[in-house]
Short mmCIF file of C-alpha atoms in Angstrom, two decimals:
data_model
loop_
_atom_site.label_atom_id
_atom_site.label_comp_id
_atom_site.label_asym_id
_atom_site.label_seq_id
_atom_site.Cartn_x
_atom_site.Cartn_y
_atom_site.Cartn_z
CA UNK A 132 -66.63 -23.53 -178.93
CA UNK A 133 -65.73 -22.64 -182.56
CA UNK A 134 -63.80 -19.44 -182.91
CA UNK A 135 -64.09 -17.64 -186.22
CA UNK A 136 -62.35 -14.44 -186.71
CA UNK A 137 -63.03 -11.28 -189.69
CA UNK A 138 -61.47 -8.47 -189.67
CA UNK A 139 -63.55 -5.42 -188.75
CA UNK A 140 -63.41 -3.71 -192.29
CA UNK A 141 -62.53 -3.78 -195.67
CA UNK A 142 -62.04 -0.79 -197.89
CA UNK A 143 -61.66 -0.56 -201.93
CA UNK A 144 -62.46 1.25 -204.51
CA UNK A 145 -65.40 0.67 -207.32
CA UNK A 146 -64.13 -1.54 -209.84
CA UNK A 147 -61.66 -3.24 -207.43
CA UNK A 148 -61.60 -6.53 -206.24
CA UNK A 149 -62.14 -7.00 -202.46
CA UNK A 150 -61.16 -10.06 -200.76
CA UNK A 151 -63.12 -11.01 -197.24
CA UNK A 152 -61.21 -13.29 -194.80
CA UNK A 153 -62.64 -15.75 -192.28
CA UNK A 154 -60.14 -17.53 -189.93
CA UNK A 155 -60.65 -20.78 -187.84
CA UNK A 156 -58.60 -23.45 -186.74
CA UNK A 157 -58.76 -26.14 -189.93
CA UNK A 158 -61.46 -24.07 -191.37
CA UNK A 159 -60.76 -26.11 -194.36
CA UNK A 160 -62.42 -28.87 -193.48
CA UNK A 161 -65.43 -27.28 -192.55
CA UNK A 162 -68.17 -25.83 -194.81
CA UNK A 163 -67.89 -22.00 -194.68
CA UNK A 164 -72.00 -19.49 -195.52
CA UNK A 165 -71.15 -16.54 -196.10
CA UNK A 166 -74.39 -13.48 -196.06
CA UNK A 167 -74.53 -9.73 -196.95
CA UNK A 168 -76.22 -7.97 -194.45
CA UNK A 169 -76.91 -4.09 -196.09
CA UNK A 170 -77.89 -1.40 -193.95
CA UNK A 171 -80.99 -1.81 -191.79
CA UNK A 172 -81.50 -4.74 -193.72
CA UNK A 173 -81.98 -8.87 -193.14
CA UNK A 174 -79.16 -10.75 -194.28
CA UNK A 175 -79.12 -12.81 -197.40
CA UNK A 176 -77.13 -15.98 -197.97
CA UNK A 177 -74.35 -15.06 -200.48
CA UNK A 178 -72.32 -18.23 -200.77
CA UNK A 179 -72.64 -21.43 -199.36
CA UNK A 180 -70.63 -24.82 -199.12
CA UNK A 181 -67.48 -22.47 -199.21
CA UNK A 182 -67.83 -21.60 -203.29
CA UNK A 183 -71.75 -21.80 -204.58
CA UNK A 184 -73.62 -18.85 -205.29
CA UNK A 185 -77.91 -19.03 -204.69
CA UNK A 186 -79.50 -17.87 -207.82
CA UNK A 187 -79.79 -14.46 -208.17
CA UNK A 188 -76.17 -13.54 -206.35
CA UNK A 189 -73.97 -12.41 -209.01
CA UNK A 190 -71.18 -14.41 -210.66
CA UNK A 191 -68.57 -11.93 -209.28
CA UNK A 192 -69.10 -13.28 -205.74
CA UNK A 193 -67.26 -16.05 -205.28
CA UNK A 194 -65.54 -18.00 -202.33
CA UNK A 195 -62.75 -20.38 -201.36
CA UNK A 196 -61.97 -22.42 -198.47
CA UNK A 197 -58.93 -23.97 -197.34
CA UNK A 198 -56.18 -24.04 -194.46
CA UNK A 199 -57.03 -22.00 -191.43
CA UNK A 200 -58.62 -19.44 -193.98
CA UNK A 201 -61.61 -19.09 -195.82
CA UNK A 202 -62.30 -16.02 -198.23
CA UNK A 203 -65.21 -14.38 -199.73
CA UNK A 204 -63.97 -12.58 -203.17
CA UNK A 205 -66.18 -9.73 -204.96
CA UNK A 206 -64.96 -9.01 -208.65
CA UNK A 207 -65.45 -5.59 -209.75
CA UNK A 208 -67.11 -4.10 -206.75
CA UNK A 209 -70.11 -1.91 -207.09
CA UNK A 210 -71.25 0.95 -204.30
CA UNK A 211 -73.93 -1.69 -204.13
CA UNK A 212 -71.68 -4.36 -202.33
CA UNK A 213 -71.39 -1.85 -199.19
CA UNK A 214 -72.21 -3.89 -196.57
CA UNK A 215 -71.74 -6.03 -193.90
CA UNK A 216 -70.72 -9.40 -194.66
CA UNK A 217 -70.56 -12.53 -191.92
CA UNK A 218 -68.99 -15.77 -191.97
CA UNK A 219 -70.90 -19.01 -190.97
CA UNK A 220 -69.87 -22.67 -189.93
CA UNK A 221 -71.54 -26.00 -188.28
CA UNK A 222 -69.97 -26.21 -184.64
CA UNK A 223 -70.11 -29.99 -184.90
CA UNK A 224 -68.42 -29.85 -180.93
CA UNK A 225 -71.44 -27.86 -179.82
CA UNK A 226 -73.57 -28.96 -182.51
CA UNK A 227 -75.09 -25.27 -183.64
CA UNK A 228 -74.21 -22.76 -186.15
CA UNK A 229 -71.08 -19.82 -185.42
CA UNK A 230 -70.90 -16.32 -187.05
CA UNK A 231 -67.93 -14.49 -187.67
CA UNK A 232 -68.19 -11.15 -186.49
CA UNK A 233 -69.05 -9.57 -189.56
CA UNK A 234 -66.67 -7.40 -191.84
CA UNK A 235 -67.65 -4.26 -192.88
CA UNK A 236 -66.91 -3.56 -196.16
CA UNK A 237 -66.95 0.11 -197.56
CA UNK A 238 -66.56 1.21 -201.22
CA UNK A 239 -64.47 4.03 -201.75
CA UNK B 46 -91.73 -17.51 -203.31
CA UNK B 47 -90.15 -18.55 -200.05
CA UNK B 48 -91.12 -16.25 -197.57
CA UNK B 49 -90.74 -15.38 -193.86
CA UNK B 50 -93.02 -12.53 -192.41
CA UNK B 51 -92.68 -11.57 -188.79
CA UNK B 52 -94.44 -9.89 -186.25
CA UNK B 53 -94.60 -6.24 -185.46
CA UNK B 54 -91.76 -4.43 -183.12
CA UNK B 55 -92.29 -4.81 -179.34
CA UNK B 56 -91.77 -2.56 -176.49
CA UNK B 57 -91.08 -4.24 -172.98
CA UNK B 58 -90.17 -3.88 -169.33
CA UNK B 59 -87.39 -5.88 -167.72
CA UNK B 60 -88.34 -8.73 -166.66
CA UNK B 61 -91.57 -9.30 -168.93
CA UNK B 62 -91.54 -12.05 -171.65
CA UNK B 63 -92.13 -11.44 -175.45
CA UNK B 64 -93.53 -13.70 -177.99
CA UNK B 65 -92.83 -12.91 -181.77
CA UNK B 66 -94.44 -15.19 -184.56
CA UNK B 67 -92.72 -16.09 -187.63
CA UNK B 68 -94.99 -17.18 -190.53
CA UNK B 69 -93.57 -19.08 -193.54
CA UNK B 70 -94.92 -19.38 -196.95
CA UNK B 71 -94.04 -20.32 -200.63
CA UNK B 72 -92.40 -24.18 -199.54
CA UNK B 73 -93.80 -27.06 -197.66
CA UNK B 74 -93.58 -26.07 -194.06
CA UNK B 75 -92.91 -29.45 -192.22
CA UNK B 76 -90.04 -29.87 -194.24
CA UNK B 77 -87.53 -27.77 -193.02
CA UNK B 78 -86.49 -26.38 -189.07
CA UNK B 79 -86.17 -22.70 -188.62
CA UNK B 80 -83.46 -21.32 -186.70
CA UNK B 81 -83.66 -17.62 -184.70
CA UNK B 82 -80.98 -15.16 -184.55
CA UNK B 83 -80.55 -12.46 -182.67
CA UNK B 84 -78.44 -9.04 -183.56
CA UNK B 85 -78.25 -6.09 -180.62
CA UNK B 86 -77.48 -2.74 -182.13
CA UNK B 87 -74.51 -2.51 -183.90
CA UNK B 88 -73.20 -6.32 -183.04
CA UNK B 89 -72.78 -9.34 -184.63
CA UNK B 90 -75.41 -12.25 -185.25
CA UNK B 91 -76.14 -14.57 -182.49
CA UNK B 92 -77.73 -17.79 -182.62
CA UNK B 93 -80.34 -18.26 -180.11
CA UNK B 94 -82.02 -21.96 -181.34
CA UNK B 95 -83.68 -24.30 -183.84
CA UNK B 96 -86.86 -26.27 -183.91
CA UNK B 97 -88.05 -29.04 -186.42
CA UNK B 98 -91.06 -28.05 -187.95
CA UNK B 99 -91.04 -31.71 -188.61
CA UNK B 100 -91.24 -33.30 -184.99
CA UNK B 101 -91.03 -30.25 -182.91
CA UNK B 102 -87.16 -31.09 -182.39
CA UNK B 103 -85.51 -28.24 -180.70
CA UNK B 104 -81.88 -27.27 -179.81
CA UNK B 105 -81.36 -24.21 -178.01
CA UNK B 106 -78.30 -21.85 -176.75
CA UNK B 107 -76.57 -22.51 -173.56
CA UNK B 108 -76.93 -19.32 -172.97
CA UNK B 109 -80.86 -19.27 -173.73
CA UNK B 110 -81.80 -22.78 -171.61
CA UNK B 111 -84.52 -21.46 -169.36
CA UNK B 112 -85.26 -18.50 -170.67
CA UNK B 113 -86.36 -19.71 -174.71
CA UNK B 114 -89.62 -21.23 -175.70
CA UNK B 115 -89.59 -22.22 -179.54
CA UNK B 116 -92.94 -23.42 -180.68
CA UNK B 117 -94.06 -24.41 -184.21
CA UNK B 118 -97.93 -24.32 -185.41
CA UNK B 119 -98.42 -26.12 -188.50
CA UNK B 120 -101.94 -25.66 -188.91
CA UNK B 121 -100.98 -21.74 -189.67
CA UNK B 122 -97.52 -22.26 -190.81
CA UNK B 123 -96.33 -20.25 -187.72
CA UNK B 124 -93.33 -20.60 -185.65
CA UNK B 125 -93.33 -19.04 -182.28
CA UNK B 126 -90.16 -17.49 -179.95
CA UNK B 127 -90.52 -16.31 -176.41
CA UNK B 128 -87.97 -15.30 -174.36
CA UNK B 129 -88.90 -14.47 -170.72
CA UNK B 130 -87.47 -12.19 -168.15
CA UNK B 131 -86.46 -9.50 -170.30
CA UNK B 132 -83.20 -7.75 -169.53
CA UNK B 133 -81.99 -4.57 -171.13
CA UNK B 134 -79.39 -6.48 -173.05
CA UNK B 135 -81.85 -8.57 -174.74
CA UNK B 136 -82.97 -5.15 -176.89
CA UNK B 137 -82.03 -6.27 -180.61
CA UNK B 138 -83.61 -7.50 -183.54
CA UNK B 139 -85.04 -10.69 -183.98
CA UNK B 140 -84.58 -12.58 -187.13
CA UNK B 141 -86.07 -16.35 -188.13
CA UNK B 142 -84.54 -17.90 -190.92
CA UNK B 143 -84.81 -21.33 -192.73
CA UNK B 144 -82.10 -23.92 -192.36
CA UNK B 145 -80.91 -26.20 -195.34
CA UNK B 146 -78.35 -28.70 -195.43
CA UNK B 147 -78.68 -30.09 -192.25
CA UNK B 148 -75.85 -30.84 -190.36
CA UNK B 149 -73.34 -28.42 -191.96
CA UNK B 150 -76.72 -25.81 -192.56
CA UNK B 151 -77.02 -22.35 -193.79
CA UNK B 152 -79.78 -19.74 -193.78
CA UNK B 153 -81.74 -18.77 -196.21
CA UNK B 154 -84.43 -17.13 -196.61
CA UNK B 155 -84.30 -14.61 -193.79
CA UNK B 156 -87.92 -12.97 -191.85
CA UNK B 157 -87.42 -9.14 -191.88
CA UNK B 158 -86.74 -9.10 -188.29
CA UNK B 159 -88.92 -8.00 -185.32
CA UNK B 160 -87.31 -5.40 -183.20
CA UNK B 161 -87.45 -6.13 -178.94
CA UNK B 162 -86.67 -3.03 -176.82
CA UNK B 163 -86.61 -3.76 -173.52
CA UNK B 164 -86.57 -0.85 -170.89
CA UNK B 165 -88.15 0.55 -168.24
#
């Protein structure tokens, strides 16, 4: 099946731009969800189809996809943005949904 | 407002079955699946399976065949997981979410989760 990796964590500092990887082979041509999964919490959709934000996610989330990479960027990080943030694709081999195994991403 | 309420925490022996209930409101509830995923304490998110709330269409986890009952009642907007023969790695929370743009989906909105501890 689908492999996606993330690294573990992610540190930076308030007012900093972090930058949240997701590897796969030819990731590119895949659609890549990304959710933010706070504390104790659900998670919530964050991006989807690699670079569109749901209402109500601010405009400094924002996402790329291409290559054997995908990222998840957040502009001028807030304490808020601690969290846990996970990767998602379509297996179209299997035919069901992969998570990454989540980043955690701490604010300095 | 979409929304996806789920049942109360559960507290089970091994080898027992539990049934949680995810009720939808706030969108017209035969027109998208719901998908369940599963996270055990302090892991990832696994996907467990999917069923139409259209046709009853369901595709489940290898690793859940046998074991995973998804049901949908649309007469109470309800959909229904049971997993039997409980182990004491199946302790984790249980979420239900709503799946959009089939065939390359995502997840959104999520249920608050149900927590299943299993143990004897």
């Amino acid at each position: 099946s689908y492999v996606l990796t993330q690294p573990p964590s992610v540190s930076v500092a308030p007012g900093r731009t972090a930058g949240i990887t997701c590897g796969g082979k030819k990731i590119g041509s895949k659609s890549v969800h990304w959710y933010q999964q706070r504390p104790g919490q659900a998670p919530v959709l964050v991006m989807f189809y690699d670079s569109d934000r749901p209402s109500g996610i601010p405009e400094r989330f924002s996402g790329s996809n291409s290559g054997n990479t995908a990222t998840l960027t957040i502009s001028r990080v807030e304490v808020g943005d601690e969290a846990a943030y996970y990767c998602q694709v379509w297996d179209s081999s299997s035919d069901h949904p992969m998570f990454g195994g989540g980043t955690k991403l701490t604010v300095l | 407002q979409v929304q996806l309420v789920q049942s109360g925490a559960e507290v089970k022996k091994p080898g027992a079955s539990v049934k949680v209930s995810c009720k939808a409101s706030g969108y017209t509830f035969t027109s998208y699946g719901i998908t369940w995923v599963r996270q055990a304490p302090g892991q990832g998110l696994e996907w467990m399976g999917w069923i139409s709330a259209y046709n009853g269409e369901k595709n489940y986890a290898q690793k859940f065949q046998g074991r995973l009952t998804l049901t949908t009642d649309t007469s109470t907007n309800k959909v229904h997981m049971e997993l039997r023969s409980l182990r004491s790695d199946d302790t984790a929370v249980y979420y239900c979410t709503r799946e959009e743009g089939s065939g390359t989906g995502w997840f959104d909105p999520w249920g608050q989760g149900t927590l299943v501890t299993v143990s004897s």
